[in-house]
Structure formats: structure tokens, C-alpha cells
Coordinates of C-alpha atoms in Angstrom, one line a residue:
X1 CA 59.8 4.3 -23.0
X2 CA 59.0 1.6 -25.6
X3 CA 57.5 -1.5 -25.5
X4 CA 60.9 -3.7 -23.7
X5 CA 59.1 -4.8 -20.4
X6 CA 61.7 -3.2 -17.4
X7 CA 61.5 -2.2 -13.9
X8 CA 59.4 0.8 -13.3
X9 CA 57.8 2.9 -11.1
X10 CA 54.4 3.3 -10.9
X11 CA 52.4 6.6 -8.8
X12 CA 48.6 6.6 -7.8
X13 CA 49.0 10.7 -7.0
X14 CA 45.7 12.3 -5.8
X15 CA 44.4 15.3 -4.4
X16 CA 45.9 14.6 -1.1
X17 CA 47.9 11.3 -1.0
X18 CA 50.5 9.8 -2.8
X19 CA 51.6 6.0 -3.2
X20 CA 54.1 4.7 -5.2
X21 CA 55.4 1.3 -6.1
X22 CA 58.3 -0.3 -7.7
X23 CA 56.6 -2.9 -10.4
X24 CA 59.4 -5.7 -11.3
X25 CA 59.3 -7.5 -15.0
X26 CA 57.1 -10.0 -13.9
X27 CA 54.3 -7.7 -12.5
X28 CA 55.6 -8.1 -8.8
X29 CA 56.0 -5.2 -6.5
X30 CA 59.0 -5.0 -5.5
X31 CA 59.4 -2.2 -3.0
X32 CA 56.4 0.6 -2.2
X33 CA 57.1 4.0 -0.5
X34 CA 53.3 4.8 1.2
X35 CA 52.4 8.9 1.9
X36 CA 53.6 12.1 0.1
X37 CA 52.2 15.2 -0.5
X38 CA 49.3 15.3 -3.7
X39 CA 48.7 17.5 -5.9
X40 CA 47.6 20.2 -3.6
X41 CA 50.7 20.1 -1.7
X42 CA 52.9 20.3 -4.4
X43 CA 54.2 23.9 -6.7
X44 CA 55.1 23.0 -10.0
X45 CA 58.4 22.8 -9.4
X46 CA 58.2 20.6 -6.6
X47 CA 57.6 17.6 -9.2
X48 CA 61.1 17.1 -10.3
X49 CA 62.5 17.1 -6.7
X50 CA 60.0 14.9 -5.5
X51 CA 60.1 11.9 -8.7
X52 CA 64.4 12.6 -7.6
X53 CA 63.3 11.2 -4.0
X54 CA 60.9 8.3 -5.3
X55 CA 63.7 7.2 -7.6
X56 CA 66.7 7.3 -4.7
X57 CA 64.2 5.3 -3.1
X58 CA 63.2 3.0 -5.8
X59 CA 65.5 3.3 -8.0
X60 CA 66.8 5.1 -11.3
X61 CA 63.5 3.8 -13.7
X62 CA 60.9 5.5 -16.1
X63 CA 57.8 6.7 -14.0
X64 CA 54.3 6.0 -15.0
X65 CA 52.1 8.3 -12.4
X66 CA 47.9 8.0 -13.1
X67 CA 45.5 10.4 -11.1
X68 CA 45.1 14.3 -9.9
X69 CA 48.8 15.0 -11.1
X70 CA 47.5 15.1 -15.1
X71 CA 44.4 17.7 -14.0
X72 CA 44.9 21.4 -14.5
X73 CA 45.9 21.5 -10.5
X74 CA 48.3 18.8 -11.1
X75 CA 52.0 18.8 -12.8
X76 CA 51.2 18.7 -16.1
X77 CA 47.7 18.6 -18.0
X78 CA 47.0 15.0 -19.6
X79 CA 43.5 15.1 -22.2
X80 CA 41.3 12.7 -20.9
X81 CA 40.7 9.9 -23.2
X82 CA 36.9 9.1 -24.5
X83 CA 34.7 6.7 -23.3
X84 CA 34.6 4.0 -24.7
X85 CA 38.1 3.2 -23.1
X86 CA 40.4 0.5 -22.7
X87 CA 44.3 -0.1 -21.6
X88 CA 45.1 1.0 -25.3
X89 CA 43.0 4.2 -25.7
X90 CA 44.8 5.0 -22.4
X91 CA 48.5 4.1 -23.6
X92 CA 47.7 6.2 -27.2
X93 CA 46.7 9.0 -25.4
X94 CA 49.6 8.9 -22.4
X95 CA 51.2 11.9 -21.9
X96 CA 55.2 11.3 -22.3
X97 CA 56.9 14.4 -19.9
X98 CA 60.7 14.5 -20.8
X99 CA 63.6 14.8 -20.3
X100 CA 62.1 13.0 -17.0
X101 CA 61.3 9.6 -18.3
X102 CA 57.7 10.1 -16.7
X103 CA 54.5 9.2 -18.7
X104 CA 51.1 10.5 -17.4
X105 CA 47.6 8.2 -17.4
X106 CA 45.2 10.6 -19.2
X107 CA 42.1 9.7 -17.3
X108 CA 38.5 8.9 -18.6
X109 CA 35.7 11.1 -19.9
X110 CA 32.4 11.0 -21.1
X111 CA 33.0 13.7 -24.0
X112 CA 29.7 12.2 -26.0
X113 CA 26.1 11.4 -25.2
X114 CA 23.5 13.1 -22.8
X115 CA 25.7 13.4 -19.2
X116 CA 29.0 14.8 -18.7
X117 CA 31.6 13.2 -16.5
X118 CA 35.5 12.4 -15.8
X119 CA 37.7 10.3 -13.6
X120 CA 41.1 10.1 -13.0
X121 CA 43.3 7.6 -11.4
X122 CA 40.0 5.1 -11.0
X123 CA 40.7 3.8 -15.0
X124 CA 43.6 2.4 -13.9
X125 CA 42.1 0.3 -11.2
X126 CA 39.2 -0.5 -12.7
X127 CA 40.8 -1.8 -16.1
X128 CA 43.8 -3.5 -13.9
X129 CA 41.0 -5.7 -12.1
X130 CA 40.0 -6.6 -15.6
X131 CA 43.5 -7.8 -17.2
X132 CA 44.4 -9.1 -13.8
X133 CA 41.4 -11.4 -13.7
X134 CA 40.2 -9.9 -10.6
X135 CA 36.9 -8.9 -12.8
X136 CA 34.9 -10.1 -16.0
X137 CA 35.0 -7.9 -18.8
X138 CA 31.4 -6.9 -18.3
X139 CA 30.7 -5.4 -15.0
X140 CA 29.9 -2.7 -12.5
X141 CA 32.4 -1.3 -10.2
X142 CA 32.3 0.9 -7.0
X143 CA 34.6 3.0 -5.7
X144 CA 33.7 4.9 -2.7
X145 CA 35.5 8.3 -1.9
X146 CA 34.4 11.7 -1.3
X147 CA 33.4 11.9 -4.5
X148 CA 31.7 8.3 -5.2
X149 CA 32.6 6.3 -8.6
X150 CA 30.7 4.2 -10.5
X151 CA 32.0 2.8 -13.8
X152 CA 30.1 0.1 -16.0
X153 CA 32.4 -1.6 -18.2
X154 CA 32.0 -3.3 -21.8
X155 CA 34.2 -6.2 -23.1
X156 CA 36.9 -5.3 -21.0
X157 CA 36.6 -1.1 -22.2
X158 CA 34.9 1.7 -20.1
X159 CA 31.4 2.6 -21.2
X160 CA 29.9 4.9 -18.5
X161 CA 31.0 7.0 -15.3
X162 CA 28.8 8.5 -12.5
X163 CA 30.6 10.7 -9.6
X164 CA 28.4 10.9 -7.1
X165 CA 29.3 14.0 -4.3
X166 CA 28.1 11.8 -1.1
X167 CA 31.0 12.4 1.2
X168 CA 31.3 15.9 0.4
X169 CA 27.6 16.5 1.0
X170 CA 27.9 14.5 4.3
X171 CA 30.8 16.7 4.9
X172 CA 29.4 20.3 4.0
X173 CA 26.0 19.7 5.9
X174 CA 28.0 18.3 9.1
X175 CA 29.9 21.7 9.1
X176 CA 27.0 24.3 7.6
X177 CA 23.5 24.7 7.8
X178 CA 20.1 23.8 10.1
X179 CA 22.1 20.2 10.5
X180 CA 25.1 21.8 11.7
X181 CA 26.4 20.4 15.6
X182 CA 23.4 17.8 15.2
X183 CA 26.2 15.3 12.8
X184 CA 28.8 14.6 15.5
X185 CA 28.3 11.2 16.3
X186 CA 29.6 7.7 15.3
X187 CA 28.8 6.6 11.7
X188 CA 28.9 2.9 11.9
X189 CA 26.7 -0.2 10.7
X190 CA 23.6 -0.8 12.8
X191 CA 19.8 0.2 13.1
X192 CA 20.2 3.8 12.6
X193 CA 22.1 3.7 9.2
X194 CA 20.2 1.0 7.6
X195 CA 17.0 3.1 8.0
X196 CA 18.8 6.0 6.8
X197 CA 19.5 3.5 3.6
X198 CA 15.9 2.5 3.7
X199 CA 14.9 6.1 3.4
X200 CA 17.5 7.1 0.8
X201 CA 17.3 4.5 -1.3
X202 CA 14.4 5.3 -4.1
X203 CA 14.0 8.3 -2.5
X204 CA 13.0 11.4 -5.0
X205 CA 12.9 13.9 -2.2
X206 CA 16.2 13.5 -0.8
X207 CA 16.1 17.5 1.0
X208 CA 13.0 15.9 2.8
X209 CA 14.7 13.0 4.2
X210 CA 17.8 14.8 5.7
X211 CA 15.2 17.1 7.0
X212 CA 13.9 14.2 9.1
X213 CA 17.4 14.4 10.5
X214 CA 16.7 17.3 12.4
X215 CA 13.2 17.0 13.1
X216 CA 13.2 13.4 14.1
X217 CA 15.9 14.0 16.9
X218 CA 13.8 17.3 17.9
X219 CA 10.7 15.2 18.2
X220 CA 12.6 12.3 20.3
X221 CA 12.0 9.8 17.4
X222 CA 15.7 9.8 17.1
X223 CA 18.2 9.9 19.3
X224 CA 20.9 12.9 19.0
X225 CA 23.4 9.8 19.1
X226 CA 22.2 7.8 15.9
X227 CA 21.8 11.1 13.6
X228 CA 25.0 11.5 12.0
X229 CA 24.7 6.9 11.0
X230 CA 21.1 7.9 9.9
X231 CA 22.1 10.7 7.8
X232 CA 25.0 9.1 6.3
X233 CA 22.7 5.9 5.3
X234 CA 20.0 8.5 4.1
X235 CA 22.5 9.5 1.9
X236 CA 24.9 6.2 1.0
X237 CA 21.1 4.7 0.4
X238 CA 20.4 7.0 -2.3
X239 CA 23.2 6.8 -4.1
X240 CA 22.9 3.4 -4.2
X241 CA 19.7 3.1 -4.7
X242 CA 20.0 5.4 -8.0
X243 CA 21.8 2.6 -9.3
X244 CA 20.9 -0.5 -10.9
X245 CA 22.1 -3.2 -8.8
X246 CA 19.7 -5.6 -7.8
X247 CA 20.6 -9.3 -8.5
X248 CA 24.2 -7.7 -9.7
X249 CA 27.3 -8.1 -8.6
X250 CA 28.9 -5.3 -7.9
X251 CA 32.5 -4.9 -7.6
X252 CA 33.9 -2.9 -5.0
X253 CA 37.0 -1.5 -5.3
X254 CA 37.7 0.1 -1.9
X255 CA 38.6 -1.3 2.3
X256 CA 37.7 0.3 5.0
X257 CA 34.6 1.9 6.7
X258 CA 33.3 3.8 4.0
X259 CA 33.5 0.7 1.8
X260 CA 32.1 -1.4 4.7
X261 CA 29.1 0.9 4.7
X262 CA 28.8 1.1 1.0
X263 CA 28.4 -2.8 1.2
X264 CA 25.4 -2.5 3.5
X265 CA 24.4 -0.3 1.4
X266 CA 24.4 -2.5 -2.1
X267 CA 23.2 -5.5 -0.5
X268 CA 20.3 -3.7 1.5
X269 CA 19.2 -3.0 -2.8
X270 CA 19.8 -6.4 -3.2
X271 CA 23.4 -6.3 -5.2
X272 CA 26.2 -8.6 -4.5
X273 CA 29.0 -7.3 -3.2
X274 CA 32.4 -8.5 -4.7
X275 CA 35.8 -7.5 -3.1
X276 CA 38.9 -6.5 -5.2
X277 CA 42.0 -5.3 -3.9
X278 CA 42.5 -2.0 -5.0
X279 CA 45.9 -1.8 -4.6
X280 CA 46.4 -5.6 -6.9
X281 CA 43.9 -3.8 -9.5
X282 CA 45.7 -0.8 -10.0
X283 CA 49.2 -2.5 -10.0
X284 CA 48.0 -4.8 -12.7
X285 CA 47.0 -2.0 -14.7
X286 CA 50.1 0.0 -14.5
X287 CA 52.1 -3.5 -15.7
X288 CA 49.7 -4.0 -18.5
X289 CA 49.9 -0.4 -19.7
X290 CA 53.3 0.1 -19.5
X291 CA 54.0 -2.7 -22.5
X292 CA 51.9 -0.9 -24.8
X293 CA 53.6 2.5 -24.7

């Protein structure tokens, strides 16, 4: 692709979703086609057809796609790069897939050291808030999901990396087990989840707590009502809480409810909460990438 700075078209593909964007010059989006099927929707040889449709849609430019569609369920396997990493470490280790004129954001792992992670897709964000200003060099980011990020970075280069399962659990003891039928209700803001974050923030005995799910509402402590917002903040609470974030700022890269909720969460533990716009974040990192590959 080289280094000339031309139109392109950038794709956050994940597990499920897809969003593309046409990226101008200048770092403008110029058109964005929202939706498509991710990585599990998709054969191998449904790639080609569908970058054909994102391009008669976009236009006829070079691809640069970040997320699930470099993982060994995705189109082709990209190699994570190592933490420590910046925009660089990412563009050396891009994967180039031709004769397609498509590149592939290898993702972050922690290959060294004591724990064992990996991200993909979330780099791009976090690194874009960086060269876009949107974040200082040195900071925490979170990144709520299913699966929970939390990435500390390092003069501008990605140092550490913590998935944390928190909507999944939610998810699997909402549909299985003694809590099964009992997690129905609203999960929103309000007295019930910011006990559960009380409770689950510190907590070491994090089975006990969701315990107290069932046996509060059994014992009319708790109504049937508030169990699902208590549970939820038991567990938002404790992943929060295993973090470091009092008297930080912690930038959150995420809208919506679960992002709303994480933010009661962090300031509950005393963090600051700091909005960035996803979408800005990982548009600025695509347009920074791109003139170093």
C-alpha cells in the first residue's frame, strides 16, 4: 500500500458486527456503511464477496480491517504483536492479504511476564485516542463489552491488558444454574445496583455475594424486581474494584448502558470517568496507521 496518504477504507469487524468507514486524505470520514455480518457469519470465502460490496459502496480503495477477522475464526490469521505496542509495532507486523489490497491490524498480546492476555480490534481505539489527542500518552482505558478491556498505556505504547468475562458471566448465570429465572429484571442505575457495586467491589468472595442474590430475594431482603441490577453491580463492582482507579482518570471508550453502568461503577471506587468517542478513536488510529505501512 505504501506510505502515499489516499482514500481508504477502514473495517472494525468483530465477532458479530461489522462497521466500515471511508477515511478521506485529511482523516475525515467520508461515507460509513453501519451492520454486516462478523466473523461468525461469514465462510472463508465469503470475504472476497463481501470487501466487493464495501468497495461498490465506498469505493475502489485499499482496505485496512482491525478486529476478530485476523483470529483463527476470522479470514485470515494475523500474529498478535507484543506488548509493549505502539502504531508502529502494529504497522510492522500488519498482515498485507493480496491480490485484494487489504491489510490486517494484528492485534495485542501479552507474550511475556507473569499473565497471559490478547485483544483485538481495541489497539486501534485505544492508540487512535492517543494520536488523536483524545488521551495523554499515559493512561488507563476501559472498554466495556462482554468481555471487559482494560489497557494501561506507556508513552503513547501499550503496556498491559486485562479481559475481564463480566457480561458473559452475567449472561451464563442468567440462563444456568440456582440463579436461573431469578435475573429477568431491569438492569439500570439506582439503589439496587450500587449495593451490588458496594458488595463487589473489594470483594474476595465473589461466589458468596451472587449467592446473596438468591438468598436475599428468598428471605424478602430483596425484592425479585431489583435482583438482576444487584447482581450485575455485584459483578460490574468487582471488576472495577480489582482495578486501581481511585483518584485516576479513567478513560472510557464505550456509550451506552453498559458504559453508563461501568461509569457508576468507576466513580463509586472513586475514578474519574473520562468520555472518548469510540468511533473518533478508532478512526484516528486507522488514519495514523495507514501512513506507516
Amino acid at each position: 500500500m505504501g506510505t502515499a496518504m489516499s482514500a481508504v477504507i477502514a473495517i472494525d469487524w468483530g465477532t458479530t458486527n461489522r462497521r466500515a468507514y471511508r477515511i478521506e486524505p485529511d482523516g475525515r470520514v467520508g461515507d460509513r456503511v453501519e451492520g454486516g455480518a462478523g466473523v461468525l457469519g461469514l465462510a472463508p470465502g465469503e470475504y472476497s464477496p463481501a470487501l466487493a460490496d464495501l468497495r461498490g459502496r465506498l469505493g475502489d480503495l485499499p482496505v485496512i480491517a482491525a478486529g476478530m477477522v485476523g483470529s483463527t475464526r476470522g479470514w485470515h490469521e494475523a500474529p498478535y504483536a507484543a506488548a509493549p505496542a505502539d502504531l508502529a509495532a502494529l504497522a510492522a507486523a500488519a498482515l498485507r492479504i493480496e491480490p485484494e489490497r487489504a491489510t490486517i491490524v494484528p492485534g495485542v498480546a501479552l507474550l511475556h511476564g507473569p499473565r497471559a492476555d490478547v485483544m483485538r480490534g481495541e489497539e486501534v481505539q485505544v492508540l487512535g485516542a492517543i494520536a488523536a489527542g483524545l488521551a495523554p500518552a499515559d493512561a488507563l482505558f476501559c472498554q466495556p463489552g462482554t468481555h471487559n478491556k482494560w489497557v494501561a498505556t506507556d508513552g503513547g505504547r501499550i503496556t498491559d491488558i486485562a479481559t475481564v468475562m463480566t457480561g458473559e458471566l452475567f449472561a451464563l448465570l442468567k440462563s444456568h444454574g440456582i440463579l436461573a429465572g431469578m435475573l429477568d429484571g431491569a438492569v439500570a442505575d439506582g439503589p439496587a445496583f450500587r449495593d451490588g457495586v458496594a458488595r463487589g467491589a473489594g470483594a474476595c468472595d465473589l461466589g458468596a455475594a451472587l449467592f446473596e442474590v438468591r438468598s436475599g430475594v428468598l428471605l424478602g431482603r430483596r425484592s425479585a424486581e431489583d435482583a438482576a441490577a444487584y447482581a450485575s453491580g455485584v459483578l460490574i463492582g468487582n471488576d472495577v474494584g480489582a482495578r486501581d482507579v481511585a483518584s485516576r482518570a479513567v478513560h472510557l471508550l464505550a456509550t451506552g448502558a453498559l458504559a453508563e453502568l461501568y461509569a457508576v461503577a468507576i466513580e463509586t471506587c472513586d475514578g474519574r470517568v473520562v468520555p472518548v468517542d469510540a468511533t473518533a478513536a478508532f478512526v484516528a488510529g486507522i488514519h495514523h496507521l495507514r501512513a506507516m505501512l
